[in-house]
PDB file of C-alpha atoms (C1' of nucleotides) in Angstrom:
ATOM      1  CA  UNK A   1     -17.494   9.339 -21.262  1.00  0.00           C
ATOM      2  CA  UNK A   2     -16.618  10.076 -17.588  1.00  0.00           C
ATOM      3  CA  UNK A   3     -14.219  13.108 -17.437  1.00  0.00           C
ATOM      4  CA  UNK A   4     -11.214  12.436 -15.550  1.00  0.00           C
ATOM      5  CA  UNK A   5     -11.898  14.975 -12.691  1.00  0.00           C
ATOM      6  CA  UNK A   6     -15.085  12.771 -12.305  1.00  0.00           C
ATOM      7  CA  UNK A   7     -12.260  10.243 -11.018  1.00  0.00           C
ATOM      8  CA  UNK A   8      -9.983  12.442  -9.206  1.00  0.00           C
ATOM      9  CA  UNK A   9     -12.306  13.883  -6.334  1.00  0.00           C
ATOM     10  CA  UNK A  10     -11.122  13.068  -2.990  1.00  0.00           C
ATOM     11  CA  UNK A  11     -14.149  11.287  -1.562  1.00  0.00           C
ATOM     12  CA  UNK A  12     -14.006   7.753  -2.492  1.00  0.00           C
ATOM     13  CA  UNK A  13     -17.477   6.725  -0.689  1.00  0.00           C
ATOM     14  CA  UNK A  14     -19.077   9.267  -3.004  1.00  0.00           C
ATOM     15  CA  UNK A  15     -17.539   8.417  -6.353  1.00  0.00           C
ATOM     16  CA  UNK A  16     -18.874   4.593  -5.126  1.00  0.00           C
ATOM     17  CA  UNK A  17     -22.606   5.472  -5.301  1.00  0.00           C
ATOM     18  CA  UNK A  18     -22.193   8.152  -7.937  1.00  0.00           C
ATOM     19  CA  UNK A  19     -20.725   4.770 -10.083  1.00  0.00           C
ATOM     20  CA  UNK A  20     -24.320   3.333  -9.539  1.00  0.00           C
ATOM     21  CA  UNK A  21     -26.193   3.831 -12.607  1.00  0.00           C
ATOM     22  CA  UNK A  22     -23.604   4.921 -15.235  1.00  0.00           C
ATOM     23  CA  UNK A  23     -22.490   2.700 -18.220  1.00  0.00           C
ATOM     24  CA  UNK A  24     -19.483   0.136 -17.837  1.00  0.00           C
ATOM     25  CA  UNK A  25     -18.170  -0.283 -21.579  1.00  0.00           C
ATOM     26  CA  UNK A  26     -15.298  -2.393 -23.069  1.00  0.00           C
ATOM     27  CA  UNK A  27     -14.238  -2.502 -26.466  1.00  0.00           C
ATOM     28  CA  UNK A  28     -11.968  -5.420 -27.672  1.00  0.00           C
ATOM     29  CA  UNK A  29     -11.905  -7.558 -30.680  1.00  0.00           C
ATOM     30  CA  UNK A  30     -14.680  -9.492 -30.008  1.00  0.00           C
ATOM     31  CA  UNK A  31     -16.850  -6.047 -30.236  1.00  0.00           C
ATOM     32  CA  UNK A  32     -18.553  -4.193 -27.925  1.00  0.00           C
ATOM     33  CA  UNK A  33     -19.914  -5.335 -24.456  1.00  0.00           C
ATOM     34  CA  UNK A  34     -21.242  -2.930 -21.884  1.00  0.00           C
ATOM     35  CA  UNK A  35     -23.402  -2.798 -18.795  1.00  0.00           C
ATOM     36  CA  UNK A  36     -24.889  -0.327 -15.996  1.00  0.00           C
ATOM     37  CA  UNK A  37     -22.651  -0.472 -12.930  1.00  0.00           C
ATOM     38  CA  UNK A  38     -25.266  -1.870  -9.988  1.00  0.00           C
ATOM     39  CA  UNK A  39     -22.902  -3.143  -7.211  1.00  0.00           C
ATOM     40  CA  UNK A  40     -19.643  -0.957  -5.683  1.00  0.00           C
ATOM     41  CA  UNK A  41     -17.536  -1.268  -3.000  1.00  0.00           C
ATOM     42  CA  UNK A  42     -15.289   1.554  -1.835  1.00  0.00           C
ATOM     43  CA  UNK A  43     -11.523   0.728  -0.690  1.00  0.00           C
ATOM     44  CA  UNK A  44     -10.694   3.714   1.252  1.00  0.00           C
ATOM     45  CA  UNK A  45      -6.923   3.944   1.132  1.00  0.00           C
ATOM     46  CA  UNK A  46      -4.181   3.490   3.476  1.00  0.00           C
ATOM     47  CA  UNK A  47      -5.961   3.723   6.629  1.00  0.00           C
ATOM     48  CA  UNK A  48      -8.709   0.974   5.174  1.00  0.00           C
ATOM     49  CA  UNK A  49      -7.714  -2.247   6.945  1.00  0.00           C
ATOM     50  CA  UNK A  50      -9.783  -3.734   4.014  1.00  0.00           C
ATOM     51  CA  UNK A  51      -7.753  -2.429   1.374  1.00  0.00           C
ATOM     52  CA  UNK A  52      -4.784  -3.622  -0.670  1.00  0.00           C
ATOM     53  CA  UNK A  53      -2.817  -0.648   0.260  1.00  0.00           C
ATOM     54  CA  UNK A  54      -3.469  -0.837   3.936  1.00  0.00           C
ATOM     55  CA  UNK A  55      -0.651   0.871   6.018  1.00  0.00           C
ATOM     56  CA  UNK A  56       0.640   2.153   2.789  1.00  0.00           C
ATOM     57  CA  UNK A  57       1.699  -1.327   1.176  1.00  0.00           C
ATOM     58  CA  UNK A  58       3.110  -1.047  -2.302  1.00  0.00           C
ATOM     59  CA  UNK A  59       3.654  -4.402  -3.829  1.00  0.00           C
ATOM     60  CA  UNK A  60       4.225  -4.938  -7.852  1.00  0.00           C
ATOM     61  CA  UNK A  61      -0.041  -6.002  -7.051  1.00  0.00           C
ATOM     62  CA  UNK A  62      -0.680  -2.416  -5.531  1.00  0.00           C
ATOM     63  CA  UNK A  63       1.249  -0.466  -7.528  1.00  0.00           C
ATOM     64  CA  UNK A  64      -1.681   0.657 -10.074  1.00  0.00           C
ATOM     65  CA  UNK A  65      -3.558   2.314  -6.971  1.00  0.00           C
ATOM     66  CA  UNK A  66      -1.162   4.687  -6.322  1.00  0.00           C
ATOM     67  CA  UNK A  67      -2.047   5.924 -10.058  1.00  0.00           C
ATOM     68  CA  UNK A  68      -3.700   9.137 -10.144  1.00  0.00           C
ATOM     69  CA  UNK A  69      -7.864   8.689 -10.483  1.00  0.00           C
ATOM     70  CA  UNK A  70      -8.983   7.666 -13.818  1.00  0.00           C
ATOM     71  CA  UNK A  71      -6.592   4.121 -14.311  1.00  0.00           C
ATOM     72  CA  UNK A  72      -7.869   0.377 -14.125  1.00  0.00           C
ATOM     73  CA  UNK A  73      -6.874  -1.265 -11.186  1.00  0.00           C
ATOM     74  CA  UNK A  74      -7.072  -5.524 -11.664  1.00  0.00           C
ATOM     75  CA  UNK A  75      -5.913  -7.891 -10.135  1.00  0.00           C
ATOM     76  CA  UNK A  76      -6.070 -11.763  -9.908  1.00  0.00           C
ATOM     77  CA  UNK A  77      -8.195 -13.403  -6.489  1.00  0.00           C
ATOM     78  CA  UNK A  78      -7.987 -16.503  -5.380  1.00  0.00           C
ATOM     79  CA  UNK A  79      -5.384 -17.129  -8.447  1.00  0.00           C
ATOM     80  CA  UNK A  80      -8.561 -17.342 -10.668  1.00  0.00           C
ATOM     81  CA  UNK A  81     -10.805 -14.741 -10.730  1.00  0.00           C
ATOM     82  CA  UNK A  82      -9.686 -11.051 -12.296  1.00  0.00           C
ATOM     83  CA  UNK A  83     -11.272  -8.374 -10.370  1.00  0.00           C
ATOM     84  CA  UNK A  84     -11.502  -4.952 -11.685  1.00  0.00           C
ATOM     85  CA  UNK A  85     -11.191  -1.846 -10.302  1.00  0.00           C
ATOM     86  CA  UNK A  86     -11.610   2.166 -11.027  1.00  0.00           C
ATOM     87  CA  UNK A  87      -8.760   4.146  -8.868  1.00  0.00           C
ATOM     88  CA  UNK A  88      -9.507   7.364  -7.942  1.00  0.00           C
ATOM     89  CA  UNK A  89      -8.467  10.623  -5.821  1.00  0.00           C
ATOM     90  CA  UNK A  90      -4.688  12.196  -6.924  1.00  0.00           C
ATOM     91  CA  UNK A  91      -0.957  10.196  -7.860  1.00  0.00           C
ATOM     92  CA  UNK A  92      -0.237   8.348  -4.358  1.00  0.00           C
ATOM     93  CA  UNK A  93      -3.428   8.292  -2.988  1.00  0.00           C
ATOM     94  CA  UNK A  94      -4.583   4.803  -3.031  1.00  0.00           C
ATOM     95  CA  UNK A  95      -8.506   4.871  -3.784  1.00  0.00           C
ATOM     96  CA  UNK A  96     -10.290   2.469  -5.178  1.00  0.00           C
ATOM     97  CA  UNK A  97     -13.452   1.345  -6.280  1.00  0.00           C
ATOM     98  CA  UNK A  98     -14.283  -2.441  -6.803  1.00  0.00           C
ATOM     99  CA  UNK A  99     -16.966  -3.005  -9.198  1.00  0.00           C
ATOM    100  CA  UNK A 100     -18.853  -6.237  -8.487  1.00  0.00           C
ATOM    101  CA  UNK A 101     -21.891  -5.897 -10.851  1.00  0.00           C
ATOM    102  CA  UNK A 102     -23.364  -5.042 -13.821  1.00  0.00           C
ATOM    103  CA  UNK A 103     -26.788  -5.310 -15.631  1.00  0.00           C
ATOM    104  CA  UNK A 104     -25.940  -6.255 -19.563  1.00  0.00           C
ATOM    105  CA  UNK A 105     -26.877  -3.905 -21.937  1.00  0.00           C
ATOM    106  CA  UNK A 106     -24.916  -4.388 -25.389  1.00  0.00           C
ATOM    107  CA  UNK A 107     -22.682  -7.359 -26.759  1.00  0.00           C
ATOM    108  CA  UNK A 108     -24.892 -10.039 -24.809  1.00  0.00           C
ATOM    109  CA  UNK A 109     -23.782 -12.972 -27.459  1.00  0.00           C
ATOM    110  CA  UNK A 110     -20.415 -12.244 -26.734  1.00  0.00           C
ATOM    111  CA  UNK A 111     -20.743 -11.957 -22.768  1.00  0.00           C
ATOM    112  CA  UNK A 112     -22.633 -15.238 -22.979  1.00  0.00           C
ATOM    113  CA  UNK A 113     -19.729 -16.860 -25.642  1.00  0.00           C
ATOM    114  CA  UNK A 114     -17.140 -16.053 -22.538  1.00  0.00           C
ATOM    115  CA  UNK A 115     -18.993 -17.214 -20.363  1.00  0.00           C
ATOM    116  CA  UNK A 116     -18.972 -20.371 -22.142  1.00  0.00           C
ATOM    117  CA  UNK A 117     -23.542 -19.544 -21.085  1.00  0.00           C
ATOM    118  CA  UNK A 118     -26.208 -20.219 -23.527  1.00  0.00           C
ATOM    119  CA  UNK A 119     -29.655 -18.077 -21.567  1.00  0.00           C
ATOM    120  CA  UNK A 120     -29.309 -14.853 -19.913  1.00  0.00           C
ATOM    121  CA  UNK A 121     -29.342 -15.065 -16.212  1.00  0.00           C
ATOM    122  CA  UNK A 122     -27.909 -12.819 -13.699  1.00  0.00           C
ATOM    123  CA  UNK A 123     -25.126 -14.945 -13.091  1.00  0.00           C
ATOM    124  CA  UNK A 124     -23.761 -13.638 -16.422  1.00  0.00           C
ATOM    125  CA  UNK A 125     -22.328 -10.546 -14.756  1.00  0.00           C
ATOM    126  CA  UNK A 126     -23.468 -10.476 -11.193  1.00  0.00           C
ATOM    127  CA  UNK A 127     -20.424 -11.103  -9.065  1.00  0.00           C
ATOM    128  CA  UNK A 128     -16.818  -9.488  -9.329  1.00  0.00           C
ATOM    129  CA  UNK A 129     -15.194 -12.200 -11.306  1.00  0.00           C
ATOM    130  CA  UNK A 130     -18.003 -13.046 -13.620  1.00  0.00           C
ATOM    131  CA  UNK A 131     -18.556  -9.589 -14.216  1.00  0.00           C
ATOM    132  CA  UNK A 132     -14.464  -9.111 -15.261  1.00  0.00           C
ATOM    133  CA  UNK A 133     -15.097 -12.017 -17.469  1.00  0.00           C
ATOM    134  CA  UNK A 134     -18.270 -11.278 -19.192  1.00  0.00           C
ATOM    135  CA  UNK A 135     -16.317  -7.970 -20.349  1.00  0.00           C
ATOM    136  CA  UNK A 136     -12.971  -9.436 -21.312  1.00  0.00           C
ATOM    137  CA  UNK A 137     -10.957  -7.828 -18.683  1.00  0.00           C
ATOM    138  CA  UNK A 138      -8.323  -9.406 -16.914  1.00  0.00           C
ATOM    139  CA  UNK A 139      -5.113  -8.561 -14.967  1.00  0.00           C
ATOM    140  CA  UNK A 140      -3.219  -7.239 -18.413  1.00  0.00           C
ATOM    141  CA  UNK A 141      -5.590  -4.225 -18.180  1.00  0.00           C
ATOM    142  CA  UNK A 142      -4.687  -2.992 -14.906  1.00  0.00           C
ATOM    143  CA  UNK A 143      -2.750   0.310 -15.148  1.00  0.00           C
ATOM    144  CA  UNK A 144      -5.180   1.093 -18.617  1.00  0.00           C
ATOM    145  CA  UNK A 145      -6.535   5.003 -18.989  1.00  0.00           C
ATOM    146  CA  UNK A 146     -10.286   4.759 -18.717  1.00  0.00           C
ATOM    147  CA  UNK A 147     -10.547   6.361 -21.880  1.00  0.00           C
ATOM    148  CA  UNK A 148      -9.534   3.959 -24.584  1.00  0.00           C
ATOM    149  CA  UNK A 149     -10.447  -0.003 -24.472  1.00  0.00           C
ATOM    150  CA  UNK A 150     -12.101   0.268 -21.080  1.00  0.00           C
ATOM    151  CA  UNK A 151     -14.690   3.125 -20.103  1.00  0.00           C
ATOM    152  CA  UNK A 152     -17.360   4.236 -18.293  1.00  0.00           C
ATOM    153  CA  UNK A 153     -19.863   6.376 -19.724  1.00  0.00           C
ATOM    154  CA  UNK A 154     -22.824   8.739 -18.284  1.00  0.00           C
ATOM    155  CA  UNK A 155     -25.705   7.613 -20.246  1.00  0.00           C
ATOM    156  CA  UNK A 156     -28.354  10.388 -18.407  1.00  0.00           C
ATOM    157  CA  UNK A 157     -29.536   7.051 -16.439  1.00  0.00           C
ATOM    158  CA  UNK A 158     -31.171   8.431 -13.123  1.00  0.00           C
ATOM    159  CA  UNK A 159     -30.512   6.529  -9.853  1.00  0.00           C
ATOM    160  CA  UNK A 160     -32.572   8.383  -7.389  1.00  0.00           C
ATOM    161  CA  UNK A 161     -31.118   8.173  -3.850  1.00  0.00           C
ATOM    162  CA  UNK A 162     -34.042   6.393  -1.854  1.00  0.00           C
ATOM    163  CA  UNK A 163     -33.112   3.242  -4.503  1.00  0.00           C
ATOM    164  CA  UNK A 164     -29.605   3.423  -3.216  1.00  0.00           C
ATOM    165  CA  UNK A 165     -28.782   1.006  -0.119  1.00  0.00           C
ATOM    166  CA  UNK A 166     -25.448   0.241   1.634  1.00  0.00           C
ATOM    167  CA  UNK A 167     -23.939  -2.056   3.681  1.00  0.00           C
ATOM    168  CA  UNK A 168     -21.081  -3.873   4.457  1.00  0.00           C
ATOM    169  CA  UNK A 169     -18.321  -5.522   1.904  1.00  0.00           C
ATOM    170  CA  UNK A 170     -17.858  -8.789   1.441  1.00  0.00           C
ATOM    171  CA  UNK A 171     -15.095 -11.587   2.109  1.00  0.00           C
ATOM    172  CA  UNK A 172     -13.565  -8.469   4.122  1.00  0.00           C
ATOM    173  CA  UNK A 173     -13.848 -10.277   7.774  1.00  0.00           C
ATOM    174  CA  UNK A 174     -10.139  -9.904   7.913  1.00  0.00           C
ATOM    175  CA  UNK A 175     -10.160  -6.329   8.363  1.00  0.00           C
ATOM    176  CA  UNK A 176     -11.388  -6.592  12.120  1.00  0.00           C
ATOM    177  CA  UNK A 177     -13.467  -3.413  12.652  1.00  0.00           C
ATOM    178  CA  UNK A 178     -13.249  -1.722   9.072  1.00  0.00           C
ATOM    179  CA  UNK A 179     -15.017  -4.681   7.700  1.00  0.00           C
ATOM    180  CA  UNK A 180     -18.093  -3.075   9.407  1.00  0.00           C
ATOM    181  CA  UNK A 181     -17.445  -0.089   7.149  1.00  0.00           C
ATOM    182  CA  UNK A 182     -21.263   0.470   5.533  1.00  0.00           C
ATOM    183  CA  UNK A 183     -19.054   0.948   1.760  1.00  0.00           C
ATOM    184  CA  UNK A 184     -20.905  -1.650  -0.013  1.00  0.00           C
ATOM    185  CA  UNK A 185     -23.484   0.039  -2.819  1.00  0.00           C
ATOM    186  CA  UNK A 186     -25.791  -1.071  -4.769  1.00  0.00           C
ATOM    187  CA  UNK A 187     -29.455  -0.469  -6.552  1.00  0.00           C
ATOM    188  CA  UNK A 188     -31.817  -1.758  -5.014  1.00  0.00           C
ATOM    189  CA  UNK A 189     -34.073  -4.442  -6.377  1.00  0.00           C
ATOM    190  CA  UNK A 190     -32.030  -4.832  -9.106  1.00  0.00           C
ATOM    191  CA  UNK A 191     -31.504  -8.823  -9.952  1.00  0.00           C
ATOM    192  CA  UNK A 192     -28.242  -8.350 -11.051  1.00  0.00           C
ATOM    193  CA  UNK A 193     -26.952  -7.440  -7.871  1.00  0.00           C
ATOM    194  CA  UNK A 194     -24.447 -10.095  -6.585  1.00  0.00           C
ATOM    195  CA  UNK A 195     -25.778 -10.285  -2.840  1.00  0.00           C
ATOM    196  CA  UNK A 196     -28.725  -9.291  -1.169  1.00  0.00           C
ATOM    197  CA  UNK A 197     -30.539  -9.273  -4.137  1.00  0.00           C
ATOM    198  CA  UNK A 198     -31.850  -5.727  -2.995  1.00  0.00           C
ATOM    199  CA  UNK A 199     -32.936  -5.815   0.086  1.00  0.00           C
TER     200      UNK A 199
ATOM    201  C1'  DC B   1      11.577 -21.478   1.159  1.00  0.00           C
ATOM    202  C1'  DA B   2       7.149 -23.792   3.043  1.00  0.00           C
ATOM    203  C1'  DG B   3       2.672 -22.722   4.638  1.00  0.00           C
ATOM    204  C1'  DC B   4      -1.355 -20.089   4.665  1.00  0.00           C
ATOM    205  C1'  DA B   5      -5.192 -16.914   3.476  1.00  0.00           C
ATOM    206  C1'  DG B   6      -7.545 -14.207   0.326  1.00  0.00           C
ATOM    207  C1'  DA B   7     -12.218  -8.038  -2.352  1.00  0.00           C
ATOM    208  C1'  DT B   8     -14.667 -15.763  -5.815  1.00  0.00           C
ATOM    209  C1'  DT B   9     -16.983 -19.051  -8.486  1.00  0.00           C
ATOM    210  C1'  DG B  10     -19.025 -23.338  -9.946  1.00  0.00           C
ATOM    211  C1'  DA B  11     -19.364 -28.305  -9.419  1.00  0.00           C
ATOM    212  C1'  DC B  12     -20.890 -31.668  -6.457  1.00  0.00           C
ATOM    213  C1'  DT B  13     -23.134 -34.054  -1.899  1.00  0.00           C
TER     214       DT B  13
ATOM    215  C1'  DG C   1     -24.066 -26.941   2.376  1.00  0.00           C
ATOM    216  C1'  DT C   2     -19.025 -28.266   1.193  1.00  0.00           C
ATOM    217  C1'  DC C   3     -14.888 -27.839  -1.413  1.00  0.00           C
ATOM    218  C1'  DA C   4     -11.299 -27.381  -5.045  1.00  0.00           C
ATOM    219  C1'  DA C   5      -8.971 -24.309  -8.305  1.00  0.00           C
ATOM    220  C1'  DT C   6      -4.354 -21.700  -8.179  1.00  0.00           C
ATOM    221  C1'  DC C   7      -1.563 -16.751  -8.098  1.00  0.00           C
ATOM    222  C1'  DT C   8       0.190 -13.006  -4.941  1.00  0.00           C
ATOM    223  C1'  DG C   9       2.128 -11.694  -0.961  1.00  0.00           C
ATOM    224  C1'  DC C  10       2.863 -12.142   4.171  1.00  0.00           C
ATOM    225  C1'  DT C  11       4.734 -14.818   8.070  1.00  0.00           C
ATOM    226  C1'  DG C  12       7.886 -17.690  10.203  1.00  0.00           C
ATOM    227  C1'  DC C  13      11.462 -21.336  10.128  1.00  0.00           C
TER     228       DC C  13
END
DNA sequence: CAGCAGATTGACT
DNA sequence: GTCAATCTGCTGC
């Protein structure tokens, strides 16, 4: 498991692609269901015209970002979707990291039973809300420790840096010239990827 | 308090 | 390709 000064380092863009390749685990009920993180996005704080905390907003939403590094940040888009989060840098710093993909590793039946799916395809877990709801997670989560039902874990998987590509987030058009911000990561090749499908 | 847009997805033309 | 689903929070009456 990640330690929690893995989370609390200042530098949000590198925490992003240092994400790429670990081991996104959640264990609920159902079982065990896990993945390796392929797709980030950095949200880099108050000055981040993409970011929920722009300008230093603090709704009951936002609140879980100003959480020291190491918490679950989720919350509900488009009043549907549950999108999950890892917050990171120190208390009142408002980093965080949206992850939008994973590749499945473990607990595939019960991904697939969620997903109400029968084959596995990427669109099991490629994509920010599909993802959240092949692992069970929703908006109750947010403000969880990574460290109990919801973890990530360093499973010696090597990402090597030429197979790392960036670019720009998405649905951010909003946020004028930030949205132009190359803080979109993600493996490339890799099918499960939600967009791009590594270029 | 009404209207609108959003870090999306899946069903349908 | 188009569009509805439906909660949070911002803007303006």
């Amino acid at each position: 498991m990640l330690p929690e000064d893995f989370y609390t380092r200042k530098h949000v863009v590198q925490i992003a692609k240092d994400l790429l390749g670990k081991v996104l685990v959640t264990d609920f009920e159902e079982g065990r269901t896990s993945g390796i993180i392929v797709e980030t996005e950095a949200y880099a704080g108050v000055g981040d015209k993409a970011s929920h905390a722009y300008g230093g907003r603090r709704t009951t939403r936002t609140e879980t970002m100003y959480s020291r590094g190491g918490v679950a940040y989720v919350y509900l888009c488009y009043g549907i979707h549950h999108l999950f989060n890892v917050v990171t840098n120190v208390q009142d710093i408002p980093h965080a990291i949206l992850v939008r993909a994973i590749e499945p590793l473990e607990g595939i039946d019960i991904m697939l039973a969620r997903r109400n799916k029968e084959k596995l395809t990427p669109q099991l877990t490629a994509g920010p809300g599909a993802m959240s709801q092949a692992l069970g997670i929703s908006t109750g989560h947010t403000g969880l420790a990574l460290n109990t039902h919801i973890f990530i874990e360093d499973r010696g998987i090597k990402v090597r840096k030429t197979d790392i590509v960036s670019g720009t987030r998405v649905g951010v058009a909003y946020a004028l010239e930030d949205a132009y911000l190359p803080y979109r990561f993600w493996i490339k090749g890799n099918p499960y990827v939600s967009r791009g499908k590594g270029l």
